[in-house]
XYZ file of C-alpha atoms in Angstrom:
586
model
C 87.221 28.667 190.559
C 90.732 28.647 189.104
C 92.294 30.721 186.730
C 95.115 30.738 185.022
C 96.963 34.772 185.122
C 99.460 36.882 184.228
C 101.663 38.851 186.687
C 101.525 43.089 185.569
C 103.406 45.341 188.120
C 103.255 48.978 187.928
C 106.540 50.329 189.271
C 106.187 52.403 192.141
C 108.974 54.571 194.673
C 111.936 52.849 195.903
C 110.686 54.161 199.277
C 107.681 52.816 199.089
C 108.305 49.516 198.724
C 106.835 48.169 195.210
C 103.680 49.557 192.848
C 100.124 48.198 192.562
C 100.360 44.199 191.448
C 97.735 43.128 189.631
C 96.813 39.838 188.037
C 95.722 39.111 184.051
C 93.070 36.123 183.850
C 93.869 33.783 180.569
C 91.885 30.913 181.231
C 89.647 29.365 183.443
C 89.550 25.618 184.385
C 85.966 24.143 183.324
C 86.978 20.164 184.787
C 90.286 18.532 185.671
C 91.387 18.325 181.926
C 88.961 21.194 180.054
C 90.507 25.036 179.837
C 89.081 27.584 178.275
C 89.950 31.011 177.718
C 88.269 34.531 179.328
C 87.718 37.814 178.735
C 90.742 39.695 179.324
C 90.200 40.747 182.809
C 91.837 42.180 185.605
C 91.887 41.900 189.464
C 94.217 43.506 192.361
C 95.965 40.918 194.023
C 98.644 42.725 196.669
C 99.712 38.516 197.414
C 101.601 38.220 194.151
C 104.013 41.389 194.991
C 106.125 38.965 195.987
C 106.131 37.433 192.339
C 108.177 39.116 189.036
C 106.223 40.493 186.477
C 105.185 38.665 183.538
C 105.321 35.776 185.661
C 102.392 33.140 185.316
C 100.262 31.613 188.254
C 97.085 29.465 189.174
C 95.137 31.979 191.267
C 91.677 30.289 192.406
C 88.816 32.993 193.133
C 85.765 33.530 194.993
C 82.562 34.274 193.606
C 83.181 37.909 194.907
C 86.039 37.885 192.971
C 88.643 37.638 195.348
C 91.631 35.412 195.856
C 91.840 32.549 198.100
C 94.841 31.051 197.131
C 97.540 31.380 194.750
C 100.727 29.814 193.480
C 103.403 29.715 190.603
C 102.085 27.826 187.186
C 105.370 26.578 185.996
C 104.957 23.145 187.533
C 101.225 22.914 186.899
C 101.339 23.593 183.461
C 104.033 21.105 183.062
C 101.802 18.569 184.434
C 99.086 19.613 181.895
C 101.279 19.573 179.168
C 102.932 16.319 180.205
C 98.385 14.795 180.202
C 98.570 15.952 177.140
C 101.388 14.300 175.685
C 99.660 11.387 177.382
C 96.162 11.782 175.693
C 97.682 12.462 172.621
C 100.037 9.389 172.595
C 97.330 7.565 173.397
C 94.930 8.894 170.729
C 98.015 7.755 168.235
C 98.178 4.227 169.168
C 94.406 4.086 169.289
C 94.249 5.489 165.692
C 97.034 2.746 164.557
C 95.220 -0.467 166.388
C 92.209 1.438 164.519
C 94.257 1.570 160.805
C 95.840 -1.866 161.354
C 92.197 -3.477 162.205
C 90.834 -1.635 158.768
C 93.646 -2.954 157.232
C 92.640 -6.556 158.791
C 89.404 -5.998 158.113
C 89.866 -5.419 154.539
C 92.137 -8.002 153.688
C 89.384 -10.527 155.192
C 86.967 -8.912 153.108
C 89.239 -9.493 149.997
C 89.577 -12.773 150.727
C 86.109 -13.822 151.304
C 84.872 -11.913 147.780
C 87.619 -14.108 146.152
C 86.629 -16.948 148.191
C 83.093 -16.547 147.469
C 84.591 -16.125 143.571
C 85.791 -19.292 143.445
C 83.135 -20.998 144.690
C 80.983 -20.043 142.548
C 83.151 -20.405 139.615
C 83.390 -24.155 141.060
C 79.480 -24.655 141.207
C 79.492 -23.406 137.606
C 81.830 -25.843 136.307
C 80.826 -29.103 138.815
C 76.838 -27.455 137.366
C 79.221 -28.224 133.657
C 80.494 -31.406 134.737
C 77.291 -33.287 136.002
C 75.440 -32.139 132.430
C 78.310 -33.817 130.414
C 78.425 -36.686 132.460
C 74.098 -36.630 132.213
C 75.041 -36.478 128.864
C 77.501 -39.359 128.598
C 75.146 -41.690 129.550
C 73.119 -40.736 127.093
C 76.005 -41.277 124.861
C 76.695 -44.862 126.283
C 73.041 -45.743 125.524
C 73.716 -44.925 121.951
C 76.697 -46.902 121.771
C 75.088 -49.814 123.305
C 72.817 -49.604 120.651
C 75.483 -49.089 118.393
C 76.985 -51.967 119.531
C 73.882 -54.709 119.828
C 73.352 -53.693 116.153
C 77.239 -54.215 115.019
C 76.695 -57.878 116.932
C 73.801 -58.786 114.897
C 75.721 -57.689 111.633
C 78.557 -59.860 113.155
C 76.293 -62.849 113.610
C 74.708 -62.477 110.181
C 78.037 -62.228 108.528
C 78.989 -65.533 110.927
C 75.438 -67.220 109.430
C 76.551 -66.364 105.651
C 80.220 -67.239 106.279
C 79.040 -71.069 107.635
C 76.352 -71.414 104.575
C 79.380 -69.959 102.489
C 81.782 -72.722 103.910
C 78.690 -75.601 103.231
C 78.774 -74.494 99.658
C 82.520 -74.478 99.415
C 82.668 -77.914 100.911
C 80.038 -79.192 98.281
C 81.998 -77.412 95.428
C 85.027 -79.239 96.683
C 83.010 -82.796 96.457
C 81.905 -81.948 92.918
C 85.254 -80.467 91.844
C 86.668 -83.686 92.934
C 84.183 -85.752 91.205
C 84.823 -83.426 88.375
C 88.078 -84.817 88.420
C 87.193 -88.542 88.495
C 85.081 -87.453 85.189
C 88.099 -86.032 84.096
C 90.285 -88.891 84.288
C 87.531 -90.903 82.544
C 87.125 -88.972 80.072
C 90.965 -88.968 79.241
C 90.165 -92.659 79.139
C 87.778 -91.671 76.848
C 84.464 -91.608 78.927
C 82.016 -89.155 77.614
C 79.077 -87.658 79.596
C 75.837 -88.089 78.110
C 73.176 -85.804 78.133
C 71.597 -86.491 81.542
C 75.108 -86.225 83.545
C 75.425 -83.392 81.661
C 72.256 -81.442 82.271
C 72.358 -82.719 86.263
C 76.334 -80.811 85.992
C 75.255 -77.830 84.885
C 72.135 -77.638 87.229
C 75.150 -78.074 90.135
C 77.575 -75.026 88.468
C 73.936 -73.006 88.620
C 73.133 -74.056 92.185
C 76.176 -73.165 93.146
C 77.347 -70.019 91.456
C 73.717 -69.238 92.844
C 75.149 -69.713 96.398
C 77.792 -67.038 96.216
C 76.969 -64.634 98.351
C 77.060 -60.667 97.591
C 78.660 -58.681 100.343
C 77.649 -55.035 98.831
C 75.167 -54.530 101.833
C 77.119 -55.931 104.448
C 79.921 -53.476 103.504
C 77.580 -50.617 103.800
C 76.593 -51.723 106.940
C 79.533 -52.186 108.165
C 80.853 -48.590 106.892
C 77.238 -46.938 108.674
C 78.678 -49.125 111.730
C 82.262 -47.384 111.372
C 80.658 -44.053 111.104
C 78.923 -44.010 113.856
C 82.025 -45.152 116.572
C 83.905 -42.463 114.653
C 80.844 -39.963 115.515
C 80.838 -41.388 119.150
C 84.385 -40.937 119.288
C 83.904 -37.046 118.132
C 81.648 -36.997 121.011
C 83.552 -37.981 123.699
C 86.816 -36.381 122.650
C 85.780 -33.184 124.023
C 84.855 -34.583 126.972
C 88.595 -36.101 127.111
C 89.755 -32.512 126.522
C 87.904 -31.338 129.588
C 89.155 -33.960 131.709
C 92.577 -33.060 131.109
C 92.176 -29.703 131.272
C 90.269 -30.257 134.781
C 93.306 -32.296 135.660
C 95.163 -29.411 135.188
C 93.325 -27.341 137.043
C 93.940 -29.944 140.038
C 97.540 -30.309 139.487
C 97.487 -26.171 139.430
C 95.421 -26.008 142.802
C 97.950 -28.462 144.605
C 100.476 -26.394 143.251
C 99.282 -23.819 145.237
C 98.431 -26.144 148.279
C 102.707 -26.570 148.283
C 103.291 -23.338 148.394
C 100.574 -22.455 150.991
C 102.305 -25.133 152.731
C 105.680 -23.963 152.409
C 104.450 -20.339 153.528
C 102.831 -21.724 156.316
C 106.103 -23.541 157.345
C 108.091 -20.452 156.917
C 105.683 -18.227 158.933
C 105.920 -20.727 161.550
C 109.806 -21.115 161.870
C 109.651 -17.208 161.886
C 107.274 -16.921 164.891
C 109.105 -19.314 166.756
C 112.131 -17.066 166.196
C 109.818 -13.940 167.008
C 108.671 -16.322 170.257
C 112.279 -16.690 170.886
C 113.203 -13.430 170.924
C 110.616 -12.109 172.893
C 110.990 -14.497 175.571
C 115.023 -13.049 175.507
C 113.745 -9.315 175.714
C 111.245 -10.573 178.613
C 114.234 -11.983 180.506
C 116.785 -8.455 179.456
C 113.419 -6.539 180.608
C 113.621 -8.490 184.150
C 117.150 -8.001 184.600
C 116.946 -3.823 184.006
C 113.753 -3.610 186.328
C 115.554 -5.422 188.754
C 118.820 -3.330 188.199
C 116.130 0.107 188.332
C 114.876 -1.102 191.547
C 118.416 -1.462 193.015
C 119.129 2.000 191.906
C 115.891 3.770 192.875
C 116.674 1.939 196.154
C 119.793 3.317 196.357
C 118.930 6.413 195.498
C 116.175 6.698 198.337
C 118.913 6.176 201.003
C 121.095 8.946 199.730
C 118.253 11.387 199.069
C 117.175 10.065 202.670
C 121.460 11.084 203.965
C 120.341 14.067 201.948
C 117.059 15.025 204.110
C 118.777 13.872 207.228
C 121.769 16.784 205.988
C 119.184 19.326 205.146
C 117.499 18.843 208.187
C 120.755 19.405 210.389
C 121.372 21.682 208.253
C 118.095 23.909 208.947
C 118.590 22.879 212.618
C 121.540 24.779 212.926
C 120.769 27.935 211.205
C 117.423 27.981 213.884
C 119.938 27.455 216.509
C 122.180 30.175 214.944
C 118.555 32.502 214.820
C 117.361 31.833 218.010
C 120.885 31.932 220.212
C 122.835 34.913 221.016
C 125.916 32.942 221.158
C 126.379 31.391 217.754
C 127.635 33.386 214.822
C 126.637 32.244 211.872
C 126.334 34.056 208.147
C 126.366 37.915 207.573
C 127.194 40.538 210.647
C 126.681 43.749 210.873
C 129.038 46.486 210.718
C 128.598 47.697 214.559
C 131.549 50.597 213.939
C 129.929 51.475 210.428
C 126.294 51.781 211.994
C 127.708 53.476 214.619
C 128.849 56.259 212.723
C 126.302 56.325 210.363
C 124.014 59.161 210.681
C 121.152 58.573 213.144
C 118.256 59.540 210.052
C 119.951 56.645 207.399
C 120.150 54.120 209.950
C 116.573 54.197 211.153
C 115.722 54.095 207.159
C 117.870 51.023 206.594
C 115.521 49.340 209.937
C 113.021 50.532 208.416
C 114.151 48.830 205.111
C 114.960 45.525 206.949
C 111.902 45.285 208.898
C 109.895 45.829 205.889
C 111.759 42.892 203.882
C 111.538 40.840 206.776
C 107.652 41.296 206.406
C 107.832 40.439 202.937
C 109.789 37.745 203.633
C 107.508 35.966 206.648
C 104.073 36.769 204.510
C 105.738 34.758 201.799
C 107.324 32.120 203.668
C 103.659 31.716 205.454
C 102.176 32.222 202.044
C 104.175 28.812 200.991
C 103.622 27.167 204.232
C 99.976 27.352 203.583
C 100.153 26.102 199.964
C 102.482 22.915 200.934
C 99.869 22.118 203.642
C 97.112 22.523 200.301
C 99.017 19.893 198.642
C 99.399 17.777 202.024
C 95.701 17.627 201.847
C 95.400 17.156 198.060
C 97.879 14.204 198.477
C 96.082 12.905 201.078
C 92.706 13.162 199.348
C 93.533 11.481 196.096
C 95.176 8.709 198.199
C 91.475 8.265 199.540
C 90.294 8.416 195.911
C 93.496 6.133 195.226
C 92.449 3.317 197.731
C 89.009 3.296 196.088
C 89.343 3.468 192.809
C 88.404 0.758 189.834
C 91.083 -0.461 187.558
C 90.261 2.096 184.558
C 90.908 5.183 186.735
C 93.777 3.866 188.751
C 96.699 4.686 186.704
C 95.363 8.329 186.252
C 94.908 8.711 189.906
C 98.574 7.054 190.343
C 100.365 9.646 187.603
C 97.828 12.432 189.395
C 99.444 11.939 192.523
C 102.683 11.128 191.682
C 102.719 14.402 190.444
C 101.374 16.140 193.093
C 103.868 14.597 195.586
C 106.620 15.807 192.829
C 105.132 19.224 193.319
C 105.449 19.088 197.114
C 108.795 17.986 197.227
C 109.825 21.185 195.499
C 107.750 23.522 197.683
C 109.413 21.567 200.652
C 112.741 22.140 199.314
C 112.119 25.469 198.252
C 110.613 26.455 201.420
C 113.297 25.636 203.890
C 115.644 27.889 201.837
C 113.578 30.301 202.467
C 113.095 29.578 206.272
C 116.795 29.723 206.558
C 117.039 33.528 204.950
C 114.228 34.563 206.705
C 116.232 33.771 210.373
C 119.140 34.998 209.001
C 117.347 38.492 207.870
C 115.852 38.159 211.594
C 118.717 37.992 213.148
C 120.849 40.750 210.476
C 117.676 43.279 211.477
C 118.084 42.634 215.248
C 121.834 43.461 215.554
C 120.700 46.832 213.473
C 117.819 47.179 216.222
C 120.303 47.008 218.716
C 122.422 49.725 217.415
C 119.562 52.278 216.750
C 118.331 52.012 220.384
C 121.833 52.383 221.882
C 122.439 55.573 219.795
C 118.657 56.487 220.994
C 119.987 56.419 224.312
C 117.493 53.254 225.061
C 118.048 50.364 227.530
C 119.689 47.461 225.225
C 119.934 43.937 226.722
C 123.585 43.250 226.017
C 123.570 40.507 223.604
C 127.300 40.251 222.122
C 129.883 37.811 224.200
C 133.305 37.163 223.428
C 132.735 33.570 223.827
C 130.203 33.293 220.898
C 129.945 30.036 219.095
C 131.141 29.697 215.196
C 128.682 27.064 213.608
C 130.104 28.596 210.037
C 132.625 25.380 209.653
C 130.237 22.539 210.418
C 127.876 24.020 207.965
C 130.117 24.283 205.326
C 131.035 20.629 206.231
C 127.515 19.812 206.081
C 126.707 21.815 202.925
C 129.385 19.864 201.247
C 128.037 16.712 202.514
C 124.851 17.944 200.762
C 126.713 18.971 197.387
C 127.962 15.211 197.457
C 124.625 13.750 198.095
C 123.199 16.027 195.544
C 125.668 15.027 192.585
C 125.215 11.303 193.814
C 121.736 11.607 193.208
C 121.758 13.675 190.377
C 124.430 10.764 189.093
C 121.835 7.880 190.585
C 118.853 9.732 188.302
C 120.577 9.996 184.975
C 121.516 6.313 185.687
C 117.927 5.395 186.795
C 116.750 7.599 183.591
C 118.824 5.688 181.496
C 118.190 2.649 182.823
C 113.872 3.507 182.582
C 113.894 4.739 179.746
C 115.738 1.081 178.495
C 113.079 -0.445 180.290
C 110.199 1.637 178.643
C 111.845 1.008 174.953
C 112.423 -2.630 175.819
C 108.539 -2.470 177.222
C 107.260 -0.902 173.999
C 109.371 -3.649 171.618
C 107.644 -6.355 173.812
C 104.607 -4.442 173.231
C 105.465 -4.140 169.541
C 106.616 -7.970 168.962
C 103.936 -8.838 171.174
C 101.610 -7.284 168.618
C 103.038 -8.575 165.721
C 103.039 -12.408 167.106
C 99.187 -11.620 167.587
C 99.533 -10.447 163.678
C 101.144 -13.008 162.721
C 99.171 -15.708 164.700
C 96.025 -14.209 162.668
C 97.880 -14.674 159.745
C 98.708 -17.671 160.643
C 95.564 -18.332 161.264
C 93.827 -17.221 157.829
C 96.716 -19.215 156.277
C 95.950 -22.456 157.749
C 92.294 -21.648 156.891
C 92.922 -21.197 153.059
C 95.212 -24.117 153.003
C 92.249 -26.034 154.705
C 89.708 -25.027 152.196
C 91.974 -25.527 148.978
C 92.844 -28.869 150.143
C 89.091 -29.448 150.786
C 88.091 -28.215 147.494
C 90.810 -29.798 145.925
C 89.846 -33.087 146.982
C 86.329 -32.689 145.944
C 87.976 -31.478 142.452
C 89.695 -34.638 142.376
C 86.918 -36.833 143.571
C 84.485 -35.158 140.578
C 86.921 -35.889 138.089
C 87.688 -39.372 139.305
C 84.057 -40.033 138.749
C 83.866 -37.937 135.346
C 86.980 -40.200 134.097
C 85.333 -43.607 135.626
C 82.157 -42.656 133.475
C 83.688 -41.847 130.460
C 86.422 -44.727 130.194
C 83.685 -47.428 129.890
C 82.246 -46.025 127.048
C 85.815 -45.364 125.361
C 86.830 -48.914 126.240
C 83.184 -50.013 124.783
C 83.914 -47.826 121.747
C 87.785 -48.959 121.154
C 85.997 -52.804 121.585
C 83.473 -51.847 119.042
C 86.257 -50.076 116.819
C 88.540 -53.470 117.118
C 85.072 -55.904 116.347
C 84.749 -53.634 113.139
C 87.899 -54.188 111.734
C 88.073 -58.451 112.350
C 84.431 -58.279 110.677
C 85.959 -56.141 107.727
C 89.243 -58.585 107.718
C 86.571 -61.102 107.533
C 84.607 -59.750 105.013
C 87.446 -59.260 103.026
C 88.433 -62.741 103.354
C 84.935 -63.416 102.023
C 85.540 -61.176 99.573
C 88.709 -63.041 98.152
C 86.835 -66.496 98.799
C 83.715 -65.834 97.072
C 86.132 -64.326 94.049
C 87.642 -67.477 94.018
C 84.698 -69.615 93.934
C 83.574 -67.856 91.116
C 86.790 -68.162 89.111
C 86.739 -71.931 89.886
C 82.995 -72.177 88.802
C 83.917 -70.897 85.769
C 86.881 -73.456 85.215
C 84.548 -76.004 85.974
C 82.207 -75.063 83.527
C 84.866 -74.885 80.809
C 85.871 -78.387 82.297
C 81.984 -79.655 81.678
C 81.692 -78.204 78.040
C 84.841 -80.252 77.203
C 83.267 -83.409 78.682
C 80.131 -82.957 77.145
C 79.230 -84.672 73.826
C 79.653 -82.641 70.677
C 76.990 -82.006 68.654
C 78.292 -83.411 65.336
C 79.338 -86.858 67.018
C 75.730 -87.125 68.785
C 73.966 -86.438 65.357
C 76.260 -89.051 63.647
């Protein structure tokens, strides 16, 4: 199992070479992303001497306890933190596409309560409009009553106005016999008592014949009344009309501006669609510049490897060959003179760093052939994998091949001082068994090889490769993280065109239903107006057929007045031609 642990050294004698190390367990590793933490405990672990105190490590245990394998933390826990960053950055934008669908969610829910709102506030008032127009036509069969009775008042009133032009005509005959009488009366023609009585049985007929027009007024005023109360009746209904004209012209008010804010969301996601397509294209061009670079950047870190390598190859040809020189020398006249005691201390010394030095190097050797297999095996898992756990598996191992890059690098540093401590401790060796008096293979020559110049040459071939690529990273860094901002505002605009084609969307929607209900609006009312402009155009006829019988009637009126007043002239007229009482006695 693997544990997460502190470092605790207990400082021991210089001679002796270190104190007791021991390791501090944190935390223990339940599943590739789960930690928890455990009992403070403590365990001897002699393979971390090599490690400074307080330093931490990933030390994975046996179930007796013991360790199997251990190795610095530093880069581990980097890689933890750096999942974690990555869970938690993707919790965020989870919890925002979760806020900005509530968000949708409620604004749809708005709109269908209003929606559903206005619908029913419709229903209510087309419910309003079908019972006044029910009741219209109940109003139009009163007014066609109305009307059939004004008609018969009409013909009546025609009927009394042709018997009232007969007995004008006849008055006219007798008036103008009257006359004749007149003129022989001036001629001194006297009426006798028959002509006289037969006259004044005509002025009775006729004054008899003058027709009263009392009734026919009050009919005719009952007749006014009730256009006037049908008028009341359907003026309200006018009212509503207009009001539900308004109402229309309101609602395509709105239609125009839906429209307009439909056009102007439009122009704007072209221009969002026109933009992103330019940010597509700039994306292209700095993934194709990154891949230059990174190219780039593989052949000099490749010049770089190919250095390093000669590099290493020289300082194992400087270790393993008496007749290179190469690095630090010892002091042959120094050690010579050196007591015998202090010298075999300081081989001592050496041999015991040297130790040090191999278990560690081996120590790393056998951790960078851990990761060798733990690269290969989640390339297996790699090859394998489904889509969802493919990117994990890609960051997993890109990480883990990070990791062994730095144990490679590290570890042929440490190669190279372990030769060189070889070698330092050998010359030493040499010069405690001479002064021992032992048989020494002679090992020095005058001709000895000098390798110091062509490494320097090579290391500064290496510094220059280094800063190149150190240059080449903070370009490619640069240049990714452009790409990853210019990624995330495609991401971003290409969320907001999918906001705004929803919009869009619900816009287009609205505008389809208001237009809709607007026409059925207008349709309603078309029909409400065609229903209640016969009956005003029935009432204004009835109003107009009113007032020619009432011109008529007053017409009458001044005729039968003036019948009467020439009745009466005519009877005056008769009394004069009539014989006198004293003249018929005599």
């Amino acid at each position: 199992m693997l544990y997460l642990a502190e470092v605790q050294k207990q400082k021991g004698g210089l001679l002796s070479g270190g104190g007791k190390t021991e390791l501090k367990l944190l935390a223990c590793q339940r599943t590739d992303q789960n930690w928890s933490t455990v009992s403070e405990e403590v365990i001897a672990a002699e393979e971390a001497s090599k490690l400074n105190d307080g330093a931490l490590v990933l030390v994975e245990l046996n179930p007796n306890r013991q360790v199997q394998r251990i190795q610095e933390a530093g880069r581990p826990l980097v890689n933890i933190l750096q999942n974690f960053s990555r869970q938690l950055e993707k919790f965020k934008l989870k919890e925002d596409e979760i806020d900005q669908w509530k968000q949708s969610l409620t604004f749809q829910a708005q709109e269908l309560n209003r929606r559903e709102m206005d619908m029913e506030v419709r229903l209510e008032q087309l419910q309003q409009l079908e019972d006044e127009v029910q009741h219209l036509e109940e109003q139009k069969q009163e007014v066609d009553t109305s009307r059939q009775e004004i008609e018969r008042l009409q013909g009546e009133i025609e009927r009394n106005r042709q018997e009232l032009e007969g007995a004008w005509e006849h008055l006219r005959g007798e008036q103008r016999r009257l006359e004749e009488r007149q003129a022989d009366f001036q001629q001194g023609t006297v009426l006798d008592e028959e002509q006289s009585r037969v006259m004044s049985e005509l002025l009775d007929r006729l004054s008899s014949r003058v027709t009263p027009t009392g009734t026919v007024r009050e009919h005719l005023h009952l007749a006014f009344e009730l256009v006037e109360k049908q008028q009341a009746t359907l003026t309200p209904h006018w009212q509503k009309l207009e009001e539900h004209k308004n109402a229309i012209a309101q609602q395509q008010e709105e239609v125009e501006r839906l429209s307009q804010t439909l056009s102007d969301r439009q122009n704007a996601l072209q221009q969002a669609q026109n933009s992103l397509v330019q940010q597509t294209a700039q994306l292209q061009i700095n993934t194709a510049d990154l891949s230059s670079k990174q190219e780039y950047a593989r052949l000099v870190k490749e010049q770089l490897r190919n250095a390093e390598e000669l590099y290493q190859q020289m300082h194992s040809l400087a270790a393993t060959s008496s007749d290179v020189v190469l690095g630090k020398q010892a002091d042959v006249e120094a050690l010579d003179k050196m007591p015998l005691e202090e010298l075999q201390k300081i081989v001592q010394d050496l041999q015991h760093k040297l130790e040090i030095d191999a278990s560690f190097v081996h120590d790393q050797e056998q951790e960078l052939q851990y990761k060798q297999e733990a690269i290969e095996e989640l390339q297996t898992k790699l090859n394998h994998a489904s889509d969802h756990d493919h990117i994990n598996l890609e960051l997993e191992l890109t990480d883990e091949k990070d990791l062994y890059q730095m144990l490679n690098s590290s570890l042929v540093g440490q190669r190279r001082n372990m030769l060189q401590h070889q070698k330092f401790l050998k010359q030493h060796q040499a010069v405690l068994l001479r002064r021992q008096g032992r048989t020494v293979t002679e090992e020095e020559s005058n001709n000895k090889i000098n390798l110091e110049p062509i490494l320097l040459q090579i290391e500064t071939q290496r510094q220059q490769y280094s800063q190149e690529i150190q240059k080449l990273e903070r370009e490619i860094e640069q240049i990714r993280s452009g790409v990853e901002l210019n990624q995330g505002m495609i991401d971003n605009q290409t969320h907001e065109l999918d906001e705004k084609h929803q919009e869009l969307k619900a816009i287009e929607e609205n505008l389809l239903s208001l237009r809709r209900t607007n026409g059925e609006y207008y349709g309603r009312v078309n029909l409400y107006q065609e229903a209640l402009q016969p009956i005003q155009d029935s009432l204004d006829g009835l109003r107009q057929k009113l007032q020619g019988i009432r011109e008529s009637l007053d017409q009458f009126q001044e005729t039968g007045d003036y019948q009467v007043q020439a009745i009466a002239q005519l009877r005056h007229t008769l009394q004069s031609l009539m014989p006198q009482p004293e003249l018929l006695a005599s």
